[in-house]
mmCIF file of C-alpha atoms in Angstrom:
data_model
loop_
_atom_site.group_PDB
_atom_site.id
_atom_site.type_symbol
_atom_site.label_atom_id
_atom_site.label_comp_id
_atom_site.label_asym_id
_atom_site.label_seq_id
_atom_site.Cartn_x
_atom_site.Cartn_y
_atom_site.Cartn_z
ATOM 1 C CA UNK A 224 116.984 115.030 75.704
ATOM 2 C CA UNK A 225 120.191 113.702 74.183
ATOM 3 C CA UNK A 226 123.598 112.730 75.500
ATOM 4 C CA UNK A 227 126.453 113.211 73.037
ATOM 5 C CA UNK A 228 130.087 112.172 73.297
ATOM 6 C CA UNK A 229 133.137 114.267 72.332
ATOM 7 C CA UNK A 230 132.618 113.573 68.609
ATOM 8 C CA UNK A 231 128.999 114.660 68.544
ATOM 9 C CA UNK A 232 127.692 111.086 68.439
ATOM 10 C CA UNK A 233 124.191 110.817 69.909
ATOM 11 C CA UNK A 234 124.598 107.994 72.424
ATOM 12 C CA UNK A 235 121.400 108.302 74.429
ATOM 13 C CA UNK A 236 117.935 109.757 73.826
ATOM 14 C CA UNK A 237 115.698 110.078 76.877
ATOM 15 C CA UNK A 238 112.795 112.028 78.354
ATOM 16 C CA UNK A 239 111.368 112.876 81.755
ATOM 17 C CA UNK A 240 107.862 111.757 80.803
ATOM 18 C CA UNK A 241 106.386 112.073 84.283
ATOM 19 C CA UNK A 242 108.205 115.364 84.998
ATOM 20 C CA UNK A 243 109.480 114.142 88.364
ATOM 21 C CA UNK A 244 113.020 115.393 87.814
ATOM 22 C CA UNK A 245 114.599 111.950 87.420
ATOM 23 C CA UNK A 246 114.939 109.408 84.618
ATOM 24 C CA UNK A 247 113.550 105.881 84.984
ATOM 25 C CA UNK A 248 115.894 103.735 82.857
ATOM 26 C CA UNK A 249 113.189 101.117 82.259
ATOM 27 C CA UNK A 250 110.578 103.441 80.746
ATOM 28 C CA UNK A 251 112.156 106.824 79.958
ATOM 29 C CA UNK A 252 115.223 105.780 77.974
ATOM 30 C CA UNK A 253 113.980 106.208 74.408
ATOM 31 C CA UNK A 254 117.009 104.860 72.582
ATOM 32 C CA UNK A 255 120.644 103.954 73.258
ATOM 33 C CA UNK A 256 123.256 103.721 70.526
ATOM 34 C CA UNK A 257 126.837 102.462 70.654
ATOM 35 C CA UNK A 258 129.254 102.607 67.746
ATOM 36 C CA UNK A 259 132.362 100.984 66.381
ATOM 37 C CA UNK A 260 135.137 103.581 65.823
ATOM 38 C CA UNK A 261 134.185 104.333 62.202
ATOM 39 C CA UNK A 262 130.497 104.720 63.026
ATOM 40 C CA UNK A 263 128.917 101.323 62.404
ATOM 41 C CA UNK A 264 126.117 100.794 64.917
ATOM 42 C CA UNK A 265 126.716 97.975 67.397
ATOM 43 C CA UNK A 266 123.683 95.714 67.442
ATOM 44 C CA UNK A 267 122.394 92.932 69.659
ATOM 45 C CA UNK A 268 122.312 94.801 72.966
ATOM 46 C CA UNK A 269 121.113 98.114 74.440
ATOM 47 C CA UNK A 270 119.100 98.875 71.330
ATOM 48 C CA UNK A 271 115.504 98.693 72.560
ATOM 49 C CA UNK A 272 113.499 101.644 71.275
ATOM 50 C CA UNK A 273 110.833 103.008 73.645
ATOM 51 C CA UNK A 274 109.078 105.384 71.283
ATOM 52 C CA UNK A 275 109.902 106.747 67.851
ATOM 53 C CA UNK A 276 113.361 105.798 66.606
ATOM 54 C CA UNK A 277 115.684 108.803 66.240
ATOM 55 C CA UNK A 278 117.221 109.050 62.730
ATOM 56 C CA UNK A 279 120.312 110.972 63.896
ATOM 57 C CA UNK A 280 123.305 109.310 65.501
ATOM 58 C CA UNK A 281 126.963 109.088 64.507
ATOM 59 C CA UNK A 282 128.463 112.624 64.538
ATOM 60 C CA UNK A 283 124.855 113.807 64.899
ATOM 61 C CA UNK A 284 124.268 113.134 61.190
ATOM 62 C CA UNK A 285 121.070 111.755 59.683
ATOM 63 C CA UNK A 286 121.117 108.032 59.011
ATOM 64 C CA UNK A 287 119.860 107.125 55.539
ATOM 65 C CA UNK A 288 118.322 103.655 55.757
ATOM 66 C CA UNK A 289 116.314 103.680 52.536
ATOM 67 C CA UNK A 290 116.895 100.563 50.402
ATOM 68 C CA UNK A 291 119.078 99.167 53.176
ATOM 69 C CA UNK A 292 121.984 101.475 52.348
ATOM 70 C CA UNK A 293 122.821 102.507 55.939
ATOM 71 C CA UNK A 294 124.645 105.661 54.835
ATOM 72 C CA UNK A 295 125.153 108.908 56.779
ATOM 73 C CA UNK A 296 124.276 112.257 55.214
ATOM 74 C CA UNK A 297 127.039 114.830 55.863
ATOM 75 C CA UNK A 298 125.637 117.386 53.446
ATOM 76 C CA UNK A 299 128.446 117.485 50.890
ATOM 77 C CA UNK A 300 128.981 113.717 50.787
ATOM 78 C CA UNK A 301 127.484 110.392 51.847
ATOM 79 C CA UNK A 302 129.478 108.256 54.297
ATOM 80 C CA UNK A 303 129.397 104.458 54.641
ATOM 81 C CA UNK A 304 130.208 103.506 58.238
ATOM 82 C CA UNK A 305 130.443 99.803 57.352
ATOM 83 C CA UNK A 306 133.432 100.596 55.131
ATOM 84 C CA UNK A 307 134.751 103.654 56.959
ATOM 85 C CA UNK A 308 134.846 105.416 53.603
ATOM 86 C CA UNK A 309 133.103 108.175 51.674
ATOM 87 C CA UNK A 310 131.283 107.451 48.418
ATOM 88 C CA UNK A 311 132.840 110.449 46.664
ATOM 89 C CA UNK A 312 136.150 112.280 46.881
ATOM 90 C CA UNK A 313 137.002 115.072 49.301
ATOM 91 C CA UNK A 314 136.744 118.400 47.481
ATOM 92 C CA UNK A 315 139.647 119.623 49.632
ATOM 93 C CA UNK A 316 141.801 116.604 48.722
ATOM 94 C CA UNK A 317 144.649 118.803 47.480
ATOM 95 C CA UNK A 318 145.526 119.550 51.122
ATOM 96 C CA UNK A 319 146.066 115.870 51.968
ATOM 97 C CA UNK A 320 148.220 114.362 49.232
ATOM 98 C CA UNK A 321 149.423 111.525 51.493
ATOM 99 C CA UNK A 322 145.900 110.286 52.184
ATOM 100 C CA UNK A 323 143.165 108.788 50.060
ATOM 101 C CA UNK A 324 140.379 111.292 49.266
ATOM 102 C CA UNK A 325 137.886 108.638 50.411
ATOM 103 C CA UNK A 326 139.155 108.098 53.978
ATOM 104 C CA UNK A 327 137.133 109.358 56.910
ATOM 105 C CA UNK A 328 138.764 111.877 59.309
ATOM 106 C CA UNK A 329 142.254 110.909 58.062
ATOM 107 C CA UNK A 330 141.656 107.437 59.556
ATOM 108 C CA UNK A 331 141.542 108.871 63.106
ATOM 109 C CA UNK A 332 137.810 108.544 63.890
ATOM 110 C CA UNK A 333 138.153 108.548 67.678
ATOM 111 C CA UNK A 334 140.087 111.824 67.611
ATOM 112 C CA UNK A 335 138.394 113.805 64.865
ATOM 113 C CA UNK A 336 135.301 114.137 62.714
ATOM 114 C CA UNK A 337 134.467 115.565 59.294
ATOM 115 C CA UNK A 338 131.844 118.242 60.029
ATOM 116 C CA UNK A 339 130.224 118.389 56.597
ATOM 117 C CA UNK A 340 132.312 116.233 54.257
ATOM 118 C CA UNK A 341 133.751 119.425 52.734
ATOM 119 C CA UNK A 342 133.386 129.757 56.570
ATOM 120 C CA UNK A 343 131.516 132.000 58.914
ATOM 121 C CA UNK A 344 133.049 131.506 62.368
ATOM 122 C CA UNK A 345 130.692 132.116 65.298
ATOM 123 C CA UNK A 346 132.300 132.911 68.660
ATOM 124 C CA UNK A 347 129.799 132.898 71.512
ATOM 125 C CA UNK A 348 129.729 134.532 74.912
ATOM 126 C CA UNK A 349 128.967 133.041 78.313
ATOM 127 C CA UNK A 350 126.738 129.994 78.216
ATOM 128 C CA UNK A 351 128.534 127.296 76.248
ATOM 129 C CA UNK A 352 129.504 126.838 72.635
ATOM 130 C CA UNK A 353 127.762 125.311 69.669
ATOM 131 C CA UNK A 354 124.906 126.254 67.413
ATOM 132 C CA UNK A 355 122.250 126.243 70.144
ATOM 133 C CA UNK A 356 123.802 129.367 71.666
ATOM 134 C CA UNK A 357 122.724 131.259 68.542
ATOM 135 C CA UNK A 358 119.221 129.804 68.389
ATOM 136 C CA UNK A 359 116.053 130.398 70.401
ATOM 137 C CA UNK A 360 113.544 127.667 71.121
ATOM 138 C CA UNK A 361 109.996 127.731 72.443
ATOM 139 C CA UNK A 362 108.711 124.979 74.709
ATOM 140 C CA UNK A 363 105.469 123.900 73.034
ATOM 141 C CA UNK A 364 102.896 121.557 74.512
ATOM 142 C CA UNK A 365 102.075 118.819 71.993
ATOM 143 C CA UNK A 366 99.804 116.546 74.019
ATOM 144 C CA UNK A 367 99.566 114.432 77.140
ATOM 145 C CA UNK A 368 100.750 111.037 78.307
ATOM 146 C CA UNK A 369 100.025 108.858 81.318
ATOM 147 C CA UNK A 370 102.485 108.441 84.149
ATOM 148 C CA UNK A 371 102.841 105.255 86.192
ATOM 149 C CA UNK A 372 99.967 106.321 88.427
ATOM 150 C CA UNK A 373 97.653 106.652 85.438
ATOM 151 C CA UNK A 374 97.537 110.427 85.667
ATOM 152 C CA UNK A 375 97.791 112.649 82.629
ATOM 153 C CA UNK A 376 100.962 114.717 82.331
ATOM 154 C CA UNK A 377 101.697 117.197 79.553
ATOM 155 C CA UNK A 378 104.230 116.418 76.827
ATOM 156 C CA UNK A 379 106.369 119.228 75.431
ATOM 157 C CA UNK A 380 108.904 119.651 72.678
ATOM 158 C CA UNK A 381 111.252 122.460 71.758
ATOM 159 C CA UNK A 382 110.442 124.261 68.514
ATOM 160 C CA UNK A 383 112.886 126.606 66.815
ATOM 161 C CA UNK A 384 111.761 130.229 67.014
ATOM 162 C CA UNK A 385 114.815 132.023 65.634
ATOM 163 C CA UNK A 386 118.247 131.070 64.308
ATOM 164 C CA UNK A 387 120.713 133.964 64.357
ATOM 165 C CA UNK A 388 123.497 131.875 62.829
ATOM 166 C CA UNK A 389 121.412 130.607 59.923
ATOM 167 C CA UNK A 390 120.188 134.119 59.160
ATOM 168 C CA UNK A 391 123.782 135.380 59.096
ATOM 169 C CA UNK A 392 124.778 132.575 56.724
ATOM 170 C CA UNK A 393 121.862 133.378 54.433
ATOM 171 C CA UNK A 394 122.741 137.071 54.404
ATOM 172 C CA UNK A 395 126.444 136.508 53.729
ATOM 173 C CA UNK A 396 125.802 133.684 51.274
ATOM 174 C CA UNK A 397 128.154 131.330 53.114
ATOM 175 C CA UNK A 398 126.786 128.179 54.740
ATOM 176 C CA UNK A 399 130.129 126.770 55.831
ATOM 177 C CA UNK A 400 129.900 127.433 59.576
ATOM 178 C CA UNK A 401 132.222 126.839 62.507
ATOM 179 C CA UNK A 402 131.437 127.381 66.191
ATOM 180 C CA UNK A 403 134.018 128.431 68.782
ATOM 181 C CA UNK A 404 133.372 128.740 72.527
ATOM 182 C CA UNK A 405 134.444 132.280 73.409
ATOM 183 C CA UNK A 406 134.115 131.797 77.169
ATOM 184 C CA UNK A 407 135.651 128.376 77.862
ATOM 185 C CA UNK A 408 135.919 127.002 81.369
ATOM 186 C CA UNK A 409 134.422 128.614 84.444
ATOM 187 C CA UNK A 410 133.843 132.327 84.959
ATOM 188 C CA UNK A 411 137.043 132.379 87.039
ATOM 189 C CA UNK A 412 139.028 131.397 83.943
ATOM 190 C CA UNK A 413 137.476 133.773 81.428
ATOM 191 C CA UNK A 414 136.116 136.863 83.162
ATOM 192 C CA UNK A 415 138.978 139.244 82.361
ATOM 193 C CA UNK A 416 139.622 140.488 78.843
ATOM 194 C CA UNK A 417 143.245 139.364 79.143
ATOM 195 C CA UNK A 418 142.216 135.792 79.845
ATOM 196 C CA UNK A 419 139.843 135.656 76.903
ATOM 197 C CA UNK A 420 142.242 137.344 74.456
ATOM 198 C CA UNK A 421 144.939 134.794 75.323
ATOM 199 C CA UNK A 422 142.491 131.907 75.048
ATOM 200 C CA UNK A 423 141.324 133.172 71.665
ATOM 201 C CA UNK A 424 144.887 133.586 70.405
ATOM 202 C CA UNK A 425 145.850 130.065 71.470
ATOM 203 C CA UNK A 426 142.737 128.578 69.875
ATOM 204 C CA UNK A 427 143.291 130.581 66.704
ATOM 205 C CA UNK A 428 146.805 129.202 66.315
ATOM 206 C CA UNK A 429 145.573 125.683 67.011
ATOM 207 C CA UNK A 430 142.770 125.945 64.443
ATOM 208 C CA UNK A 431 144.502 128.036 61.773
ATOM 209 C CA UNK A 432 145.741 125.220 59.540
ATOM 210 C CA UNK A 433 142.398 123.412 59.465
ATOM 211 C CA UNK A 434 140.453 126.640 58.927
ATOM 212 C CA UNK A 435 142.588 127.705 55.973
ATOM 213 C CA UNK A 436 142.453 124.150 54.682
ATOM 214 C CA UNK A 437 138.656 124.194 54.709
ATOM 215 C CA UNK A 438 138.361 127.202 52.413
ATOM 216 C CA UNK A 439 137.115 126.634 48.875
ATOM 217 C CA UNK A 440 139.671 126.810 46.057
ATOM 218 C CA UNK A 441 139.572 126.979 42.290
ATOM 219 C CA UNK A 442 141.228 124.341 40.039
ATOM 220 C CA UNK A 443 144.509 126.286 40.191
ATOM 221 C CA UNK A 444 144.538 126.093 43.992
ATOM 222 C CA UNK A 445 143.691 129.744 44.615
ATOM 223 C CA UNK A 446 141.527 130.339 47.674
ATOM 224 C CA UNK A 447 138.103 131.573 46.597
ATOM 225 C CA UNK A 448 136.317 131.674 49.956
ATOM 226 C CA UNK A 449 136.758 134.355 52.586
ATOM 227 C CA UNK A 450 136.576 134.164 56.364
ATOM 228 C CA UNK A 451 133.949 136.084 58.306
ATOM 229 C CA UNK A 452 133.895 136.152 62.099
ATOM 230 C CA UNK A 453 130.788 136.867 64.169
ATOM 231 C CA UNK A 454 131.051 137.322 67.934
ATOM 232 C CA UNK A 455 128.739 138.057 70.827
ATOM 233 C CA UNK A 456 129.338 139.352 74.344
ATOM 234 C CA UNK A 457 132.412 137.732 75.959
ATOM 235 C CA UNK A 458 133.284 136.289 72.569
ATOM 236 C CA UNK A 459 134.225 139.786 71.365
ATOM 237 C CA UNK A 460 137.651 140.081 73.007
ATOM 238 C CA UNK A 461 138.197 136.343 72.557
ATOM 239 C CA UNK A 462 137.595 136.954 68.865
ATOM 240 C CA UNK A 463 140.235 139.688 68.803
ATOM 241 C CA UNK A 464 142.817 137.160 69.973
ATOM 242 C CA UNK A 465 141.495 134.601 67.503
ATOM 243 C CA UNK A 466 141.750 137.032 64.574
ATOM 244 C CA UNK A 467 145.238 138.095 65.630
ATOM 245 C CA UNK A 468 146.409 134.474 65.609
ATOM 246 C CA UNK A 469 144.815 133.706 62.240
ATOM 247 C CA UNK A 470 146.414 136.758 60.644
ATOM 248 C CA UNK A 471 149.794 135.855 62.134
ATOM 249 C CA UNK A 472 149.521 132.338 60.686
ATOM 250 C CA UNK A 473 148.516 133.697 57.281
ATOM 251 C CA UNK A 474 151.222 136.371 57.171
ATOM 252 C CA UNK A 475 154.070 134.080 58.238
ATOM 253 C CA UNK A 476 153.108 131.138 56.016
ATOM 254 C CA UNK A 477 155.647 130.101 53.391
ATOM 255 C CA UNK A 478 152.812 129.037 51.098
ATOM 256 C CA UNK A 479 151.955 131.985 48.795
ATOM 257 C CA UNK A 480 148.388 130.739 48.415
ATOM 258 C CA UNK A 481 147.854 130.609 52.178
ATOM 259 C CA UNK A 482 149.148 134.186 52.433
ATOM 260 C CA UNK A 483 146.215 135.217 50.243
ATOM 261 C CA UNK A 484 143.641 133.909 52.730
ATOM 262 C CA UNK A 485 141.441 136.836 53.709
ATOM 263 C CA UNK A 486 139.299 137.779 56.710
ATOM 264 C CA UNK A 487 136.763 140.166 55.201
ATOM 265 C CA UNK A 488 134.544 140.903 58.202
ATOM 266 C CA UNK A 489 134.416 140.906 61.970
ATOM 267 C CA UNK A 490 130.923 141.530 63.291
ATOM 268 C CA UNK A 491 130.816 142.105 67.051
ATOM 269 C CA UNK A 492 127.393 142.054 68.704
ATOM 270 C CA UNK A 493 127.342 143.677 72.152
ATOM 271 C CA UNK A 494 130.988 142.782 72.870
ATOM 272 C CA UNK A 495 131.740 142.707 76.604
ATOM 273 C CA UNK A 496 134.740 144.767 77.844
ATOM 274 C CA UNK A 497 135.231 146.193 74.356
ATOM 275 C CA UNK A 498 136.629 149.538 75.469
ATOM 276 C CA UNK A 499 140.077 148.365 76.507
ATOM 277 C CA UNK A 500 143.218 147.891 74.441
ATOM 278 C CA UNK A 501 142.507 144.193 73.929
ATOM 279 C CA UNK A 502 139.081 145.006 72.497
ATOM 280 C CA UNK A 503 140.558 147.239 69.793
ATOM 281 C CA UNK A 504 139.596 146.373 66.221
ATOM 282 C CA UNK A 505 142.257 145.228 63.772
ATOM 283 C CA UNK A 506 142.975 148.224 61.559
ATOM 284 C CA UNK A 507 143.175 146.168 58.375
ATOM 285 C CA UNK A 508 140.046 144.047 58.889
ATOM 286 C CA UNK A 509 136.634 145.605 58.329
ATOM 287 C CA UNK A 510 134.899 145.606 61.714
ATOM 288 C CA UNK A 511 131.309 146.391 62.633
ATOM 289 C CA UNK A 512 130.064 146.743 66.191
ATOM 290 C CA UNK A 513 126.399 146.479 67.167
ATOM 291 C CA UNK A 514 125.224 147.736 70.559
ATOM 292 C CA UNK A 515 121.886 147.614 72.363
ATOM 293 C CA UNK A 516 122.446 150.682 74.505
ATOM 294 C CA UNK A 517 119.093 151.106 76.255
ATOM 295 C CA UNK A 518 119.703 151.177 79.997
ATOM 296 C CA UNK A 519 116.274 151.287 81.657
ATOM 297 C CA UNK A 520 115.643 147.504 81.754
ATOM 298 C CA UNK A 521 118.357 146.277 84.105
ATOM 299 C CA UNK A 522 117.224 142.652 84.043
ATOM 300 C CA UNK A 523 117.914 142.146 80.316
ATOM 301 C CA UNK A 524 121.403 143.642 80.701
ATOM 302 C CA UNK A 525 121.374 145.981 77.717
ATOM 303 C CA UNK A 526 123.677 148.215 79.762
ATOM 304 C CA UNK A 527 126.284 145.450 80.084
ATOM 305 C CA UNK A 528 128.274 146.091 76.901
ATOM 306 C CA UNK A 529 127.941 149.720 75.844
ATOM 307 C CA UNK A 530 131.638 150.509 75.341
ATOM 308 C CA UNK A 531 132.710 151.284 71.792
ATOM 309 C CA UNK A 532 135.657 149.463 70.263
ATOM 310 C CA UNK A 533 138.632 151.592 69.364
ATOM 311 C CA UNK A 534 139.131 151.438 65.619
ATOM 312 C CA UNK A 535 135.772 149.893 64.679
ATOM 313 C CA UNK A 536 134.835 150.933 61.144
ATOM 314 C CA UNK A 537 131.140 151.188 61.929
ATOM 315 C CA UNK A 538 129.322 151.325 65.258
ATOM 316 C CA UNK A 539 125.568 150.800 65.158
ATOM 317 C CA UNK A 540 123.603 151.599 68.298
ATOM 318 C CA UNK A 541 120.072 150.421 68.964
ATOM 319 C CA UNK A 542 119.047 153.115 71.430
ATOM 320 C CA UNK A 543 115.570 151.668 71.961
ATOM 321 C CA UNK A 544 116.693 148.106 72.761
ATOM 322 C CA UNK A 545 117.640 147.111 76.269
ATOM 323 C CA UNK A 546 118.510 143.423 75.928
ATOM 324 C CA UNK A 547 121.949 141.857 75.717
ATOM 325 C CA UNK A 548 120.656 138.583 74.247
ATOM 326 C CA UNK A 549 121.864 137.726 70.760
ATOM 327 C CA UNK A 550 118.424 137.081 69.270
ATOM 328 C CA UNK A 551 117.527 140.747 69.791
ATOM 329 C CA UNK A 552 120.097 141.629 67.096
ATOM 330 C CA UNK A 553 118.438 139.642 64.308
ATOM 331 C CA UNK A 554 117.150 142.909 62.851
ATOM 332 C CA UNK A 555 120.759 144.081 62.417
ATOM 333 C CA UNK A 556 121.911 141.128 60.329
ATOM 334 C CA UNK A 557 120.978 142.849 57.067
ATOM 335 C CA UNK A 558 123.485 145.598 57.970
ATOM 336 C CA UNK A 559 126.434 143.196 58.015
ATOM 337 C CA UNK A 560 128.785 143.813 55.118
ATOM 338 C CA UNK A 561 132.210 142.578 54.154
ATOM 339 C CA UNK A 562 135.018 145.056 53.632
ATOM 340 C CA UNK A 563 136.716 145.690 50.293
ATOM 341 C CA UNK A 564 140.357 144.708 49.810
ATOM 342 C CA UNK A 565 143.183 145.026 47.284
ATOM 343 C CA UNK A 566 146.236 142.789 47.063
ATOM 344 C CA UNK A 567 149.571 144.553 47.644
ATOM 345 C CA UNK A 568 152.427 142.717 45.928
ATOM 346 C CA UNK A 569 155.117 144.669 47.766
ATOM 347 C CA UNK A 570 153.732 143.876 51.219
ATOM 348 C CA UNK A 571 152.405 140.475 50.147
ATOM 349 C CA UNK A 572 149.146 141.106 51.972
ATOM 350 C CA UNK A 573 145.600 142.301 51.473
ATOM 351 C CA UNK A 574 144.945 145.977 52.189
ATOM 352 C CA UNK A 575 141.492 146.979 53.389
ATOM 353 C CA UNK A 576 140.299 149.873 51.239
ATOM 354 C CA UNK A 577 137.046 150.405 53.126
ATOM 355 C CA UNK A 578 138.558 150.448 56.613
ATOM 356 C CA UNK A 579 138.997 153.843 58.197
ATOM 357 C CA UNK A 580 142.465 152.806 59.374
ATOM 358 C CA UNK A 581 143.636 151.527 55.968
#
């Protein structure tokens, strides 16, 4: 198990080796890590390793210790926590003229993080945000260990069985991913479609500048990457608010390049409460809805989200599937497709030519 702080830093790795439901800090704490603000590991205390050292830490990134470099691998760039600087320039540096292209998180490391040193947006349903919502793990027995009484107890680890998000990225050819919690707070705060639409709209406005800023551009500054949004369950209506806010930000921007930012696809998988006005698809954004509509297995909740969205460009029903869980839609990923669009100079916006409401 791991404990992470608000920046994704792995602070504590531990295990319940004797499976007694509690953690013995003297024997079951595998590793503790504490960091200076820019990610340099604090040494000299609380750093005893009981087991195999974990190579991931600051921001959850892999620590590269070969040749004594002590760098962090963010995918697009290598980061040196001792300096608080990258070893190569930010390929989105044109958005931050007032800052060095080598600084980390705009020199605000306790408030922000650089996710990959550089977009499919995944908006989940009930159950918490992050990539693990979209992935399925199997608990696999890998051996035994001895507890304090000298008795053998089994040792397990989680092994990845399926990764819906990675499969979507592979299919769409876009590995720049972002995860949004589409059911934040308790069920009392997000059960109604109105609550989730408003939450999605507010989050969309808050994230719009950074999302547009993360998109790839050519040397002339033209945006070359599109936005795709994938939702599941309660994230469906939340996503409608999110899309509405993004499109408002794009349309009202005074920057002509920002106004050419384009959402090419919304893929809604078993969206909950999709039949109401707030679940209606945007008429100028290509929208696909996928439904598992089998009703005979009540425990897997396939019946939970059978309403069709008003205005969806394509509705795909799996009549023989009864589960609401996202991993049961992996077979539909190959059917995801982006819409086609043409730029309208008079309206200064993209027009969807493959949408039925174009």
